[in-house]
């Protein structure tokens, strides 16, 4: 790209108040990005890149530079001629705010991104403001964006009423945490920090204590459950040994024990041992046992006494019938003996 340097020199920024009501401090303009790419636009329009700025420098409160136009761009050369003829003689900067002093309406630090020749340098569109992403802001967006820029305003004294409320809140919080503190409106920042630290330490301590207690409760409940299950198993084993229960009875009575251990103990205590009469020459009482029709009226106890193997087989092969017999037996036990709730 061939560049044609104008004989005119422009003041890009001179620290006068713009129509947005603030001043761009010249000494605070960072030229580092601009040095790498000193583009010259027409009226801050990215579609109208017409050349570059050369020989730019800060002189007192002024940032000045000479425009160099793209000789291969007819539009750029039209603007060159207007500059040389004294028709086009305005310029302005496109900057990204870094620090803004709202009290003095001063942009104390900024980053120069581009500079433009412009026909009306004093109108609102002449000064271009870009956000941190390099996006050009509209006139309506600029005031709000400046509010988000880092402040250089002097710190405002704390409101005394708010400070009093903060003190009262901290005193109450520390009291709940078991600490006594002395704070006043004259207390220093480190006093407040110390009070807050004490509360934090207490909270941490309480959280750890809660965790430890939860673990102890969990272990206690686990041990208690294990002990209760062992006691139930021992009671049922003894019931079988004492001939009060058969192996087929155990599951139902175990469920009873899980629901009400005291009821299980009372029931087992009230049950009488089953008298088993040995039949000479026959070890299995189911051998030569009555046919199915003869067993139509048999209850759980009759099966347990006369055909225990068949009862055990019924639990797996005829579970519904087994449940009916077992339920009837339990109802009989409950009706016969008083089971505490």
Short mmCIF file of C-alpha atoms in Angstrom, two decimals:
data_model
loop_
_atom_site.label_atom_id
_atom_site.label_comp_id
_atom_site.label_asym_id
_atom_site.label_seq_id
_atom_site.Cartn_x
_atom_site.Cartn_y
_atom_site.Cartn_z
CA UNK A 1 0.00 0.00 0.00
CA UNK A 2 1.43 3.36 -1.05
CA UNK A 3 0.85 6.18 1.41
CA UNK A 4 0.64 9.86 0.59
CA UNK A 5 1.48 11.98 3.61
CA UNK A 6 -0.48 15.19 3.95
CA UNK A 7 1.19 18.50 4.54
CA UNK A 8 -1.32 19.15 7.30
CA UNK A 9 -0.90 18.12 10.93
CA UNK A 10 -3.91 17.27 13.08
CA UNK A 11 -4.63 17.62 16.79
CA UNK A 12 -6.24 14.29 17.68
CA UNK A 13 -6.98 15.12 21.33
CA UNK A 14 -6.30 18.26 23.35
CA UNK A 15 -7.81 17.73 26.82
CA UNK A 16 -10.84 19.97 26.24
CA UNK A 17 -14.29 18.94 27.50
CA UNK A 18 -16.22 16.94 24.90
CA UNK A 19 -19.97 16.95 24.37
CA UNK A 20 -20.32 13.96 26.71
CA UNK A 21 -19.24 16.29 29.49
CA UNK A 22 -15.84 14.84 30.39
CA UNK A 23 -12.18 15.41 29.54
CA UNK A 24 -9.75 12.82 28.17
CA UNK A 25 -6.44 13.38 29.97
CA UNK A 26 -3.77 13.35 27.28
CA UNK A 27 -0.99 12.11 29.55
CA UNK A 28 -3.15 9.08 30.40
CA UNK A 29 -3.58 7.94 26.78
CA UNK A 30 -1.79 4.61 26.22
CA UNK A 31 -0.33 4.51 22.69
CA UNK A 32 1.06 0.94 22.84
CA UNK A 33 -1.72 -0.70 20.80
CA UNK A 34 -1.88 2.24 18.40
CA UNK A 35 1.85 1.97 17.63
CA UNK A 36 1.32 -1.55 16.29
CA UNK A 37 -1.61 -0.49 14.10
CA UNK A 38 -2.00 3.31 13.68
CA UNK A 39 -5.08 3.09 11.49
CA UNK A 40 -6.84 6.16 10.14
CA UNK A 41 -10.59 5.84 9.57
CA UNK A 42 -13.10 8.25 8.17
CA UNK A 43 -15.41 9.35 10.99
CA UNK A 44 -14.73 6.13 13.01
CA UNK A 45 -16.21 3.91 10.28
CA UNK A 46 -14.36 0.56 10.06
CA UNK A 47 -15.54 0.19 6.47
CA UNK A 48 -13.70 3.36 5.55
CA UNK A 49 -10.06 2.63 6.31
CA UNK A 50 -8.33 5.39 4.35
CA UNK A 51 -4.76 5.25 5.62
CA UNK A 52 -2.51 5.54 8.66
CA UNK A 53 -1.27 8.16 11.08
CA UNK A 54 2.43 8.94 11.13
CA UNK A 55 4.68 11.03 13.31
CA UNK A 56 2.22 10.92 16.22
CA UNK A 57 3.37 12.38 19.52
CA UNK A 58 2.19 13.97 22.75
CA UNK A 59 3.07 17.64 23.11
CA UNK A 60 1.89 19.08 26.41
CA UNK A 61 -1.86 18.47 26.55
CA UNK A 62 -2.10 17.72 22.83
CA UNK A 63 -1.83 14.45 20.94
CA UNK A 64 -0.89 15.30 17.35
CA UNK A 65 -0.18 13.31 14.19
CA UNK A 66 0.12 13.61 10.41
CA UNK A 67 -2.32 11.72 8.15
CA UNK A 68 -1.01 9.43 5.41
CA UNK A 69 -3.61 8.39 2.81
CA UNK A 70 -3.84 5.13 0.81
CA UNK A 71 -2.88 6.08 -2.73
CA UNK A 72 -4.61 2.97 -4.14
CA UNK A 73 -7.99 3.92 -2.66
CA UNK A 74 -9.91 6.54 -4.70
CA UNK A 75 -12.11 7.43 -1.72
CA UNK A 76 -9.03 7.91 0.47
CA UNK A 77 -7.46 10.20 -2.12
CA UNK A 78 -10.66 12.26 -2.26
CA UNK A 79 -10.30 12.86 1.48
CA UNK A 80 -6.60 13.66 0.99
CA UNK A 81 -7.50 16.41 -1.44
CA UNK A 82 -10.14 17.80 0.92
CA UNK A 83 -7.53 17.89 3.70
CA UNK A 84 -5.01 19.66 1.50
CA UNK A 85 -7.65 22.15 0.36
CA UNK A 86 -8.58 22.93 3.98
CA UNK A 87 -12.11 21.55 3.56
CA UNK A 88 -11.64 18.53 5.85
CA UNK A 89 -9.74 19.56 8.96
CA UNK A 90 -11.27 17.81 11.94
CA UNK A 91 -9.98 14.73 13.77
CA UNK A 92 -10.89 12.70 16.86
CA UNK A 93 -9.76 9.61 18.71
CA UNK A 94 -11.34 6.20 19.27
CA UNK A 95 -10.43 5.06 22.77
CA UNK A 96 -11.23 2.36 25.31
CA UNK A 97 -11.63 3.74 28.88
CA UNK A 98 -9.32 2.36 31.57
CA UNK A 99 -9.91 4.69 34.54
CA UNK A 100 -12.59 7.33 35.02
CA UNK A 101 -12.68 10.05 37.68
CA UNK A 102 -16.39 10.78 38.03
CA UNK A 103 -15.89 13.52 40.62
CA UNK A 104 -13.79 15.58 38.19
CA UNK A 105 -15.39 14.26 34.98
CA UNK A 106 -12.01 13.10 33.72
CA UNK A 107 -10.96 9.97 31.88
CA UNK A 108 -7.60 9.67 33.58
CA UNK A 109 -6.45 6.57 31.69
CA UNK A 110 -7.43 5.22 28.27
CA UNK A 111 -6.18 3.03 25.44
CA UNK A 112 -5.95 4.55 21.94
CA UNK A 113 -7.35 2.13 19.33
CA UNK A 114 -7.76 4.36 16.27
CA UNK A 115 -8.02 7.97 15.15
CA UNK A 116 -10.23 9.42 12.44
CA UNK A 117 -10.50 12.44 10.23
CA UNK A 118 -14.00 13.82 10.63
CA UNK A 119 -15.93 16.70 9.12
CA UNK A 120 -17.52 17.78 12.43
CA UNK A 121 -15.11 16.98 15.30
CA UNK A 122 -17.25 18.60 17.99
CA UNK A 123 -20.43 16.56 17.51
CA UNK A 124 -21.28 13.51 19.62
CA UNK A 125 -20.25 11.01 16.97
CA UNK A 126 -16.77 12.50 16.68
CA UNK A 127 -15.36 10.95 19.88
CA UNK A 128 -15.52 7.17 19.63
CA UNK A 129 -15.62 5.06 22.81
CA UNK A 130 -14.90 1.33 22.61
CA UNK A 131 -15.58 -1.32 25.28
CA UNK A 132 -13.02 -3.84 26.53
CA UNK A 133 -13.86 -6.17 23.62
CA UNK A 134 -13.09 -3.48 21.06
CA UNK A 135 -16.75 -2.91 20.19
CA UNK A 136 -17.77 0.65 19.38
CA UNK A 137 -20.41 2.00 21.76
CA UNK A 138 -23.40 4.07 20.73
CA UNK A 139 -23.95 7.53 22.20
CA UNK A 140 -26.62 6.13 24.56
CA UNK A 141 -24.34 3.30 25.77
CA UNK A 142 -21.34 5.47 26.68
CA UNK A 143 -22.62 7.01 29.97
CA UNK A 144 -23.57 3.60 31.42
CA UNK A 145 -20.30 2.04 30.31
CA UNK A 146 -18.28 4.76 32.03
CA UNK A 147 -20.00 3.81 35.29
CA UNK A 148 -18.44 0.35 35.03
CA UNK A 149 -14.90 1.61 34.46
CA UNK A 150 -12.37 1.49 37.31
CA UNK A 151 -12.75 4.55 39.53
CA UNK A 152 -10.08 6.97 40.62
CA UNK A 153 -12.49 8.88 42.86
CA UNK A 154 -11.33 9.49 46.46
CA UNK A 155 -12.89 7.00 48.91
CA UNK A 156 -16.12 8.16 50.50
CA UNK A 157 -16.29 8.15 54.31
CA UNK A 158 -18.40 5.34 55.72
CA UNK A 159 -21.88 6.30 56.73
CA UNK A 160 -21.89 6.31 60.55
CA UNK A 161 -25.37 4.84 60.85
CA UNK A 162 -24.46 1.92 58.60
CA UNK A 163 -21.27 1.41 60.60
CA UNK A 164 -23.27 1.29 63.84
CA UNK A 165 -25.62 -1.31 62.36
CA UNK A 166 -22.64 -3.37 61.23
CA UNK A 167 -21.12 -3.19 64.72
CA UNK A 168 -24.37 -4.32 66.36
CA UNK A 169 -24.71 -7.20 63.91
CA UNK A 170 -21.12 -8.34 64.51
CA UNK A 171 -21.49 -8.11 68.31
CA UNK A 172 -24.67 -10.23 68.16
CA UNK A 173 -23.07 -12.74 65.80
CA UNK A 174 -19.97 -13.07 67.95
CA UNK A 175 -22.12 -13.51 71.07
CA UNK A 176 -23.94 -16.41 69.40
CA UNK A 177 -20.57 -17.90 68.53
CA UNK A 178 -19.45 -17.64 72.16
CA UNK A 179 -17.12 -14.67 71.75
CA UNK A 180 -17.19 -11.25 73.36
CA UNK A 181 -15.84 -8.37 71.27
CA UNK A 182 -15.50 -4.65 71.79
CA UNK A 183 -16.22 -2.61 68.67
CA UNK A 184 -17.09 1.05 68.24
CA UNK A 185 -17.37 3.61 65.47
CA UNK A 186 -13.66 4.27 65.99
CA UNK A 187 -12.67 0.62 65.57
CA UNK A 188 -10.10 -0.05 62.89
CA UNK A 189 -10.48 -2.35 59.93
CA UNK A 190 -8.29 -4.98 61.59
CA UNK A 191 -10.68 -5.04 64.60
CA UNK A 192 -13.58 -5.87 62.31
CA UNK A 193 -11.46 -8.43 60.48
CA UNK A 194 -10.51 -10.06 63.78
CA UNK A 195 -14.14 -10.29 64.88
CA UNK A 196 -15.19 -11.82 61.59
CA UNK A 197 -12.29 -14.28 61.79
CA UNK A 198 -13.41 -15.41 65.27
CA UNK A 199 -16.93 -16.05 64.00
CA UNK A 200 -15.54 -17.98 61.05
CA UNK A 201 -13.39 -20.13 63.34
CA UNK A 202 -16.37 -20.86 65.57
CA UNK A 203 -18.52 -21.83 62.60
CA UNK A 204 -15.77 -24.16 61.38
CA UNK A 205 -15.51 -25.69 64.85
CA UNK A 206 -19.28 -26.22 65.08
CA UNK A 207 -19.41 -27.78 61.62
CA UNK A 208 -16.66 -30.23 62.60
CA UNK A 209 -18.46 -31.06 65.85
CA UNK A 210 -21.66 -31.68 63.88
CA UNK A 211 -19.80 -34.00 61.52
CA UNK A 212 -18.24 -35.91 64.42
CA UNK A 213 -21.58 -36.23 66.22
CA UNK A 214 -23.32 -37.45 63.06
CA UNK A 215 -20.67 -40.14 62.67
CA UNK A 216 -21.12 -41.23 66.30
CA UNK A 217 -24.91 -41.40 65.94
CA UNK A 218 -24.58 -43.41 62.73
CA UNK A 219 -22.21 -45.88 64.40
CA UNK A 220 -24.47 -46.14 67.45
CA UNK A 221 -27.52 -46.85 65.29
CA UNK A 222 -25.58 -49.42 63.30
CA UNK A 223 -24.38 -51.15 66.49
CA UNK A 224 -27.88 -51.06 67.98
CA UNK A 225 -29.37 -52.58 64.83
CA UNK A 226 -26.73 -55.31 64.79
CA UNK A 227 -27.35 -56.09 68.46
CA UNK A 228 -31.13 -56.23 67.94
CA UNK A 229 -30.78 -58.55 64.94
CA UNK A 230 -28.49 -60.83 66.94
CA UNK A 231 -30.95 -60.92 69.83
CA UNK A 232 -33.80 -61.86 67.46
CA UNK A 233 -31.71 -64.61 65.86
CA UNK A 234 -30.76 -65.95 69.28
CA UNK A 235 -34.40 -65.97 70.45
CA UNK A 236 -35.57 -67.80 67.33
CA UNK A 237 -32.74 -70.32 67.52
CA UNK A 238 -33.69 -71.02 71.12
CA UNK A 239 -37.35 -71.31 70.08
CA UNK A 240 -36.42 -73.98 67.54
CA UNK A 241 -34.25 -75.76 70.12
CA UNK A 242 -37.13 -75.68 72.62
CA UNK A 243 -39.46 -77.15 69.95
CA UNK A 244 -41.65 -74.03 70.11
CA UNK A 245 -40.89 -73.23 66.47
CA UNK A 246 -40.02 -75.12 63.35
CA UNK A 247 -37.52 -73.91 60.78
CA UNK A 248 -40.47 -72.89 58.61
CA UNK A 249 -41.79 -70.65 61.42
CA UNK A 250 -38.58 -68.64 61.72
CA UNK A 251 -39.03 -66.12 58.83
CA UNK A 252 -42.47 -64.96 59.99
CA UNK A 253 -41.41 -64.64 63.62
CA UNK A 254 -38.26 -62.81 62.56
CA UNK A 255 -40.39 -60.17 60.83
CA UNK A 256 -42.46 -59.88 64.01
CA UNK A 257 -39.27 -59.29 65.99
CA UNK A 258 -38.14 -56.52 63.66
CA UNK A 259 -41.45 -54.73 64.15
CA UNK A 260 -41.84 -55.35 67.88
CA UNK A 261 -39.11 -57.19 69.78
CA UNK A 262 -41.10 -57.15 73.00
CA UNK A 263 -44.05 -58.83 71.25
CA UNK A 264 -41.76 -61.55 69.92
CA UNK A 265 -40.41 -62.24 73.39
CA UNK A 266 -43.91 -62.44 74.86
CA UNK A 267 -45.14 -64.72 72.08
CA UNK A 268 -42.21 -67.12 72.36
CA UNK A 269 -42.61 -67.20 76.12
CA UNK A 270 -46.28 -68.14 75.78
CA UNK A 271 -45.80 -70.85 73.14
CA UNK A 272 -45.68 -74.45 74.31
CA UNK A 273 -43.21 -76.98 72.92
CA UNK A 274 -44.67 -79.21 70.20
CA UNK A 275 -44.84 -82.84 71.27
CA UNK A 276 -43.30 -84.96 68.54
CA UNK A 277 -44.24 -88.62 68.75
CA UNK A 278 -41.85 -90.97 67.06
CA UNK A 279 -43.50 -93.54 64.80
CA UNK A 280 -41.69 -96.85 65.00
CA UNK A 281 -40.13 -97.85 61.72
CA UNK A 282 -40.77 -94.50 60.05
CA UNK A 283 -38.27 -91.61 60.24
CA UNK A 284 -40.17 -89.38 57.82
CA UNK A 285 -43.72 -88.72 58.89
CA UNK A 286 -44.63 -87.78 55.37
CA UNK A 287 -44.14 -91.42 54.30
CA UNK A 288 -47.51 -93.11 53.85
CA UNK A 289 -49.05 -89.75 54.72
CA UNK A 290 -52.73 -89.14 53.92
CA UNK A 291 -53.62 -88.08 50.39
CA UNK A 292 -54.31 -84.53 49.31
CA UNK A 293 -58.04 -84.86 49.92
CA UNK A 294 -57.43 -85.96 53.49
CA UNK A 295 -55.34 -82.80 54.12
CA UNK A 296 -57.99 -80.31 53.03
CA UNK A 297 -58.66 -79.27 56.60
CA UNK A 298 -55.06 -79.30 57.81
CA UNK A 299 -53.68 -76.15 59.38
CA UNK A 300 -50.09 -75.01 59.78
CA UNK A 301 -49.52 -76.92 63.02
CA UNK A 302 -50.94 -80.13 61.53
CA UNK A 303 -48.51 -79.94 58.61
CA UNK A 304 -45.61 -79.08 60.95
CA UNK A 305 -46.40 -82.12 63.09
CA UNK A 306 -47.44 -84.68 60.50
CA UNK A 307 -45.72 -83.61 57.26
CA UNK A 308 -42.89 -81.15 57.98
CA UNK A 309 -41.06 -81.96 54.74
CA UNK A 310 -44.18 -81.22 52.74
CA UNK A 311 -44.64 -77.95 54.63
CA UNK A 312 -41.07 -76.90 53.80
CA UNK A 313 -41.62 -77.85 50.16
CA UNK A 314 -44.91 -75.91 50.12
CA UNK A 315 -43.07 -72.68 51.02
CA UNK A 316 -41.23 -72.73 47.68
CA UNK A 317 -43.66 -74.61 45.40
CA UNK A 318 -46.98 -73.33 46.79
CA UNK A 319 -46.05 -69.98 48.41
CA UNK A 320 -49.62 -68.63 48.38
CA UNK A 321 -50.99 -71.64 50.24
CA UNK A 322 -48.05 -71.47 52.65
CA UNK A 323 -48.75 -67.78 53.37
CA UNK A 324 -52.42 -68.55 54.07
CA UNK A 325 -51.52 -71.28 56.57
CA UNK A 326 -48.82 -69.14 58.21
CA UNK A 327 -51.09 -66.11 58.45
CA UNK A 328 -53.80 -68.21 60.07
CA UNK A 329 -51.26 -69.53 62.59
CA UNK A 330 -50.08 -66.00 63.47
CA UNK A 331 -53.67 -64.83 63.89
CA UNK A 332 -54.28 -67.76 66.19
CA UNK A 333 -51.19 -66.83 68.23
CA UNK A 334 -52.27 -63.21 68.48
CA UNK A 335 -55.80 -64.16 69.53
CA UNK A 336 -54.54 -66.65 72.09
CA UNK A 337 -51.84 -64.49 73.69
CA UNK A 338 -51.75 -60.81 74.52
CA UNK A 339 -48.97 -59.15 72.45
CA UNK A 340 -47.91 -55.75 73.78
CA UNK A 341 -47.91 -52.92 71.18
#
